[in-house]
Amino acid sequence: MRELKSVSDQDVFGAATKESLYRSVTPSLKVLATDTITFNFTSSGNFGFEVPHNLGYIPVCRVFWQLVPSLPDRWYPDSNLTDNLDTATDVNTGDFALANINTTHLQMYLAGVAGFTYKCRYYIFEDRAVL
Amino acid sequence: MKGVQISKPGYDVLTAEAINQYVQPDTPIFKVALTDSGVISFISSDTVKLVVIQHNLGYVPHFAVFAEVEPSSGFARLVNASQVSLLSDFVSVTAAITQTQLAIQMTKIGSTPDPTGDYDYLYQIYHDEAEQV
């Protein structure tokens, strides 16, 4: 039980909620879909794409972007300006990566530069963004 | 293997990958502390609107904020990072959190388009700590 409900060295009965791995009485996020998408930009510009979820409600989601091809370990969350991060390989100054979600689709848009490859990793959770 | 695993329906609890498990003993799960939605109403003379939510957790928690950038569009933008405003957007939205409050700020982008209208926002604040002090 200790390993189920609390982190190491925390009493499962006395641990605060933030120290618990799981609590049966607290709503927690469950991943419905996740994927990593690679974009090879053959020409500079904006590119949009959609992932259907068809849940019928707005779910919690997160999106992480690999926006600087020379720094593959650097992932930026959700909607981001990318100015001046890496002028050699970053997307153009003033450009962006962003994500929108509605009751049926996750939409993502990315501005990229010809000759570079970018990645996006998204998570759609089963849980409503509001109960 | 110690602890308990709970798999999703249709998956063998002993062999299912993490994504198909509801509970794994070595994987923290974000737990929802507060969640709610609301509407920010803009009139043409408004330039900035601010919504402050008290959470009083006493530490900086993880959170997620979604908000419309076009009134009554049905699309909620994820606003948990440096906010992006496109020329086609009606407003920009930013969000920031402290040890006691979540603030959601909506700002008029320019003279056009007219931002007048109602903008839905949603948020979740999690029990899980964003930074260990």
Short mmCIF file of C-alpha atoms in Angstrom, two decimals:
data_model
loop_
_atom_site.label_atom_id
_atom_site.label_comp_id
_atom_site.label_asym_id
_atom_site.label_seq_id
_atom_site.Cartn_x
_atom_site.Cartn_y
_atom_site.Cartn_z
CA MET A 1 0.00 0.00 0.00
CA ARG A 2 2.80 2.38 0.74
CA GLU A 3 4.03 2.22 -2.84
CA LEU A 4 0.52 2.68 -4.19
CA LYS A 5 -0.56 5.80 -2.39
CA SER A 6 2.47 7.75 -1.37
CA VAL A 7 5.91 8.64 -2.57
CA SER A 8 9.01 7.18 -0.94
CA ASP A 9 9.45 7.85 2.75
CA GLN A 10 5.92 9.23 3.16
CA ASP A 11 3.36 7.56 5.38
CA VAL A 12 0.44 6.54 3.21
CA PHE A 13 -2.03 7.54 5.88
CA GLY A 14 -0.39 10.77 6.91
CA ALA A 15 0.98 11.97 3.58
CA ALA A 16 -0.38 15.19 2.13
CA THR A 17 -2.29 14.88 -1.13
CA LYS A 18 0.55 16.45 -3.08
CA GLU A 19 2.88 13.73 -1.77
CA SER A 20 0.54 10.92 -2.79
CA LEU A 21 0.83 9.06 -6.05
CA TYR A 22 -2.87 8.39 -6.08
CA ARG A 23 -5.91 9.03 -3.92
CA SER A 24 -9.16 7.25 -4.51
CA VAL A 25 -11.19 10.32 -3.51
CA THR A 26 -9.29 12.80 -5.70
CA PRO A 27 -9.88 13.12 -9.47
CA SER A 28 -6.73 12.37 -11.42
CA LEU A 29 -5.75 12.67 -15.06
CA LYS A 30 -5.90 9.65 -17.35
CA VAL A 31 -4.18 9.71 -20.72
CA LEU A 32 -6.50 8.95 -23.62
CA ALA A 33 -4.15 9.54 -26.52
CA THR A 34 -0.56 10.60 -27.03
CA ASP A 35 1.76 10.73 -29.96
CA THR A 36 4.87 12.43 -31.28
CA ILE A 37 4.68 14.04 -34.69
CA THR A 38 7.68 15.02 -36.80
CA PHE A 39 7.54 17.90 -39.25
CA ASN A 40 9.99 18.27 -42.05
CA PHE A 41 9.61 21.75 -43.46
CA THR A 42 10.45 21.74 -47.14
CA SER A 43 9.45 25.39 -47.37
CA SER A 44 9.08 28.08 -44.74
CA GLY A 45 5.63 28.91 -43.49
CA ASN A 46 2.84 28.01 -41.14
CA PHE A 47 1.51 24.51 -40.84
CA GLY A 48 -1.62 23.43 -39.02
CA PHE A 49 -2.94 20.01 -38.18
CA GLU A 50 -5.71 18.45 -36.17
CA VAL A 51 -6.08 15.41 -33.98
CA PRO A 52 -9.70 14.26 -33.51
CA HIS A 53 -10.79 13.06 -30.11
CA ASN A 54 -14.60 13.21 -30.43
CA LEU A 55 -15.14 13.19 -26.68
CA GLY A 56 -17.99 15.68 -26.91
CA TYR A 57 -16.45 17.89 -24.22
CA ILE A 58 -13.24 19.89 -23.87
CA PRO A 59 -10.70 17.56 -22.29
CA VAL A 60 -7.52 18.47 -20.49
CA CYS A 61 -4.62 18.33 -22.91
CA ARG A 62 -0.97 19.31 -23.03
CA VAL A 63 1.29 19.92 -25.98
CA PHE A 64 5.08 20.06 -26.00
CA TRP A 65 7.11 21.39 -28.90
CA GLN A 66 10.67 20.74 -29.97
CA LEU A 67 11.18 24.11 -31.60
CA VAL A 68 14.95 24.36 -31.77
CA PRO A 69 16.25 21.51 -33.93
CA SER A 70 19.78 21.95 -32.62
CA LEU A 71 18.53 21.39 -29.07
CA PRO A 72 16.46 18.20 -29.27
CA ASP A 73 16.15 17.87 -25.50
CA ARG A 74 14.43 21.23 -25.15
CA TRP A 75 10.65 20.94 -25.21
CA TYR A 76 8.38 23.97 -24.92
CA PRO A 77 4.88 23.62 -23.49
CA ASP A 78 1.56 24.51 -25.08
CA SER A 79 1.41 27.85 -26.92
CA ASN A 80 4.76 29.52 -27.32
CA LEU A 81 6.55 32.41 -28.86
CA THR A 82 9.99 31.32 -29.93
CA ASP A 83 11.79 34.58 -30.52
CA ASN A 84 15.52 34.76 -29.95
CA LEU A 85 15.94 31.29 -28.51
CA ASP A 86 18.40 30.23 -31.13
CA THR A 87 18.69 32.59 -34.02
CA ALA A 88 20.58 30.09 -36.11
CA THR A 89 17.99 27.37 -36.06
CA ASP A 90 14.93 28.72 -34.32
CA VAL A 91 11.76 29.43 -36.19
CA ASN A 92 11.58 32.96 -37.49
CA THR A 93 11.40 35.87 -35.10
CA GLY A 94 7.78 36.59 -34.32
CA ASP A 95 6.65 33.13 -35.22
CA PHE A 96 4.97 30.66 -32.98
CA ALA A 97 3.69 27.29 -32.00
CA LEU A 98 0.23 27.08 -30.50
CA ALA A 99 -2.55 24.71 -29.63
CA ASN A 100 -6.33 25.03 -29.41
CA ILE A 101 -8.87 22.46 -28.34
CA ASN A 102 -12.62 22.12 -28.64
CA THR A 103 -15.12 19.34 -28.04
CA THR A 104 -13.98 17.28 -31.02
CA HIS A 105 -10.42 18.24 -32.07
CA LEU A 106 -7.03 19.28 -30.84
CA GLN A 107 -5.64 21.86 -33.26
CA MET A 108 -1.95 22.68 -33.51
CA TYR A 109 -0.12 25.30 -35.55
CA LEU A 110 3.58 25.67 -36.10
CA ALA A 111 5.67 28.20 -37.98
CA GLY A 112 8.80 26.62 -39.39
CA VAL A 113 11.80 27.32 -41.56
CA ALA A 114 12.66 25.42 -44.73
CA GLY A 115 15.20 22.69 -44.22
CA PHE A 116 14.53 22.14 -40.52
CA THR A 117 12.71 19.41 -38.66
CA TYR A 118 10.48 20.06 -35.65
CA LYS A 119 8.57 17.77 -33.35
CA CYS A 120 5.38 17.95 -31.36
CA ARG A 121 4.28 15.66 -28.55
CA TYR A 122 0.70 15.87 -27.40
CA TYR A 123 -1.35 14.33 -24.61
CA ILE A 124 -5.13 14.27 -24.57
CA PHE A 125 -6.63 13.20 -21.28
CA GLU A 126 -9.98 11.57 -20.74
CA ASP A 127 -10.73 14.11 -18.07
CA ARG A 128 -12.86 17.16 -18.69
CA ALA A 129 -11.11 20.50 -18.49
CA VAL A 130 -13.85 21.44 -16.08
CA LEU A 131 -16.07 19.11 -14.09
CA MET B 1 6.99 -5.77 -8.39
CA LYS B 2 5.56 -4.06 -5.31
CA GLY B 3 2.37 -2.13 -4.96
CA VAL B 4 -0.82 -2.26 -6.97
CA GLN B 5 -1.51 -1.63 -10.63
CA ILE B 6 -4.92 -0.95 -12.13
CA SER B 7 -5.27 -1.31 -15.87
CA LYS B 8 -7.88 0.10 -18.18
CA PRO B 9 -10.70 -2.21 -19.24
CA GLY B 10 -9.54 -4.71 -21.83
CA TYR B 11 -5.86 -4.64 -20.83
CA ASP B 12 -3.96 -7.25 -18.85
CA VAL B 13 -2.79 -5.51 -15.70
CA LEU B 14 0.45 -7.52 -15.70
CA THR B 15 1.52 -6.66 -19.24
CA ALA B 16 -0.22 -3.38 -20.15
CA GLU B 17 1.99 -0.42 -21.02
CA ALA B 18 1.92 2.60 -18.72
CA ILE B 19 -0.50 4.48 -20.93
CA ASN B 20 -3.02 1.69 -20.48
CA GLN B 21 -2.74 1.66 -16.69
CA TYR B 22 -4.84 3.90 -14.46
CA VAL B 23 -2.48 3.42 -11.53
CA GLN B 24 1.16 2.45 -11.38
CA PRO B 25 3.11 2.43 -8.15
CA ASP B 26 6.07 4.33 -9.57
CA THR B 27 4.21 6.93 -11.63
CA PRO B 28 2.85 10.10 -10.03
CA ILE B 29 -0.60 11.04 -11.25
CA PHE B 30 -1.76 14.64 -11.37
CA LYS B 31 -4.59 15.02 -8.89
CA VAL B 32 -7.15 17.76 -9.43
CA ALA B 33 -7.45 20.18 -6.52
CA LEU B 34 -9.62 22.86 -8.11
CA THR B 35 -11.38 23.13 -11.45
CA ASP B 36 -13.92 25.59 -12.73
CA SER B 37 -14.94 27.67 -15.71
CA GLY B 38 -16.20 31.17 -16.26
CA VAL B 39 -16.82 33.90 -18.76
CA ILE B 40 -14.85 37.08 -19.33
CA SER B 41 -17.06 39.72 -20.92
CA PHE B 42 -15.35 42.38 -22.98
CA ILE B 43 -16.95 45.64 -24.00
CA SER B 44 -15.40 47.79 -26.69
CA SER B 45 -13.76 50.17 -24.23
CA ASP B 46 -12.05 47.35 -22.29
CA THR B 47 -8.33 46.81 -22.79
CA VAL B 48 -7.42 44.37 -19.99
CA LYS B 49 -9.46 41.95 -17.90
CA LEU B 50 -8.07 40.03 -14.95
CA VAL B 51 -9.51 37.01 -13.17
CA VAL B 52 -7.87 35.87 -9.92
CA ILE B 53 -8.58 32.47 -8.40
CA GLN B 54 -7.53 31.77 -4.83
CA HIS B 55 -6.12 28.30 -4.26
CA ASN B 56 -4.20 28.82 -1.00
CA LEU B 57 -2.24 25.58 -1.35
CA GLY B 58 0.85 27.26 0.05
CA TYR B 59 3.10 26.09 -2.77
CA VAL B 60 3.27 26.58 -6.53
CA PRO B 61 1.19 23.82 -8.09
CA HIS B 62 0.92 22.57 -11.64
CA PHE B 63 -2.02 24.05 -13.48
CA ALA B 64 -3.70 24.20 -16.86
CA VAL B 65 -5.63 27.12 -18.32
CA PHE B 66 -7.69 27.15 -21.49
CA ALA B 67 -9.39 30.23 -22.89
CA GLU B 68 -11.13 31.41 -26.00
CA VAL B 69 -9.30 34.04 -28.02
CA GLU B 70 -12.34 34.66 -30.21
CA PRO B 71 -15.67 35.20 -28.47
CA SER B 72 -17.99 32.19 -28.46
CA SER B 73 -15.71 30.31 -30.87
CA GLY B 74 -15.83 27.02 -28.96
CA PHE B 75 -12.05 26.64 -29.27
CA ALA B 76 -10.04 27.06 -26.10
CA ARG B 77 -6.34 27.86 -26.46
CA LEU B 78 -3.81 26.38 -24.09
CA VAL B 79 -2.33 29.38 -22.34
CA ASN B 80 0.24 27.83 -20.05
CA ALA B 81 3.32 29.23 -21.74
CA SER B 82 4.48 32.40 -23.43
CA GLN B 83 1.27 33.52 -25.00
CA VAL B 84 0.94 33.84 -28.72
CA SER B 85 -1.44 36.26 -30.37
CA LEU B 86 -2.22 35.90 -34.01
CA LEU B 87 -3.49 38.79 -36.06
CA SER B 88 -6.76 36.94 -36.39
CA ASP B 89 -7.16 36.65 -32.61
CA PHE B 90 -9.46 39.06 -30.81
CA VAL B 91 -7.55 39.01 -27.52
CA SER B 92 -4.39 37.55 -26.01
CA VAL B 93 -4.49 35.54 -22.80
CA THR B 94 -1.79 34.87 -20.24
CA ALA B 95 -1.83 32.87 -17.02
CA ALA B 96 0.46 32.82 -14.01
CA ILE B 97 0.36 31.08 -10.67
CA THR B 98 1.76 31.75 -7.22
CA GLN B 99 1.59 29.92 -3.91
CA THR B 100 -1.88 31.33 -3.29
CA GLN B 101 -3.40 32.54 -6.56
CA LEU B 102 -3.93 31.75 -10.20
CA ALA B 103 -4.26 34.83 -12.40
CA ILE B 104 -5.72 34.82 -15.89
CA GLN B 105 -5.31 38.01 -17.87
CA MET B 106 -7.03 38.83 -21.14
CA THR B 107 -5.73 41.75 -23.19
CA LYS B 108 -7.08 43.49 -26.24
CA ILE B 109 -4.63 43.08 -29.11
CA GLY B 110 -5.38 46.15 -31.19
CA SER B 111 -8.12 48.28 -32.63
CA THR B 112 -9.34 45.47 -34.83
CA PRO B 113 -11.02 43.12 -34.53
CA ASP B 114 -13.42 44.57 -31.98
CA PRO B 115 -13.04 42.33 -28.90
CA THR B 116 -16.58 42.90 -27.70
CA GLY B 117 -18.09 39.60 -26.60
CA ASP B 118 -17.95 36.76 -24.14
CA TYR B 119 -14.87 34.56 -23.76
CA ASP B 120 -15.04 31.24 -21.97
CA TYR B 121 -12.13 30.12 -19.82
CA LEU B 122 -11.47 26.86 -18.00
CA TYR B 123 -8.79 25.94 -15.54
CA GLN B 124 -7.49 23.11 -13.42
CA ILE B 125 -5.15 23.45 -10.46
CA TYR B 126 -3.48 20.27 -9.32
CA HIS B 127 -2.36 19.12 -5.91
CA ASP B 128 1.01 18.29 -7.43
CA GLU B 129 3.80 20.73 -6.78
CA ALA B 130 5.38 22.46 -9.76
CA GLU B 131 8.59 23.32 -7.97
CA GLN B 132 10.11 22.01 -4.79
CA VAL B 133 11.39 24.93 -2.75
#
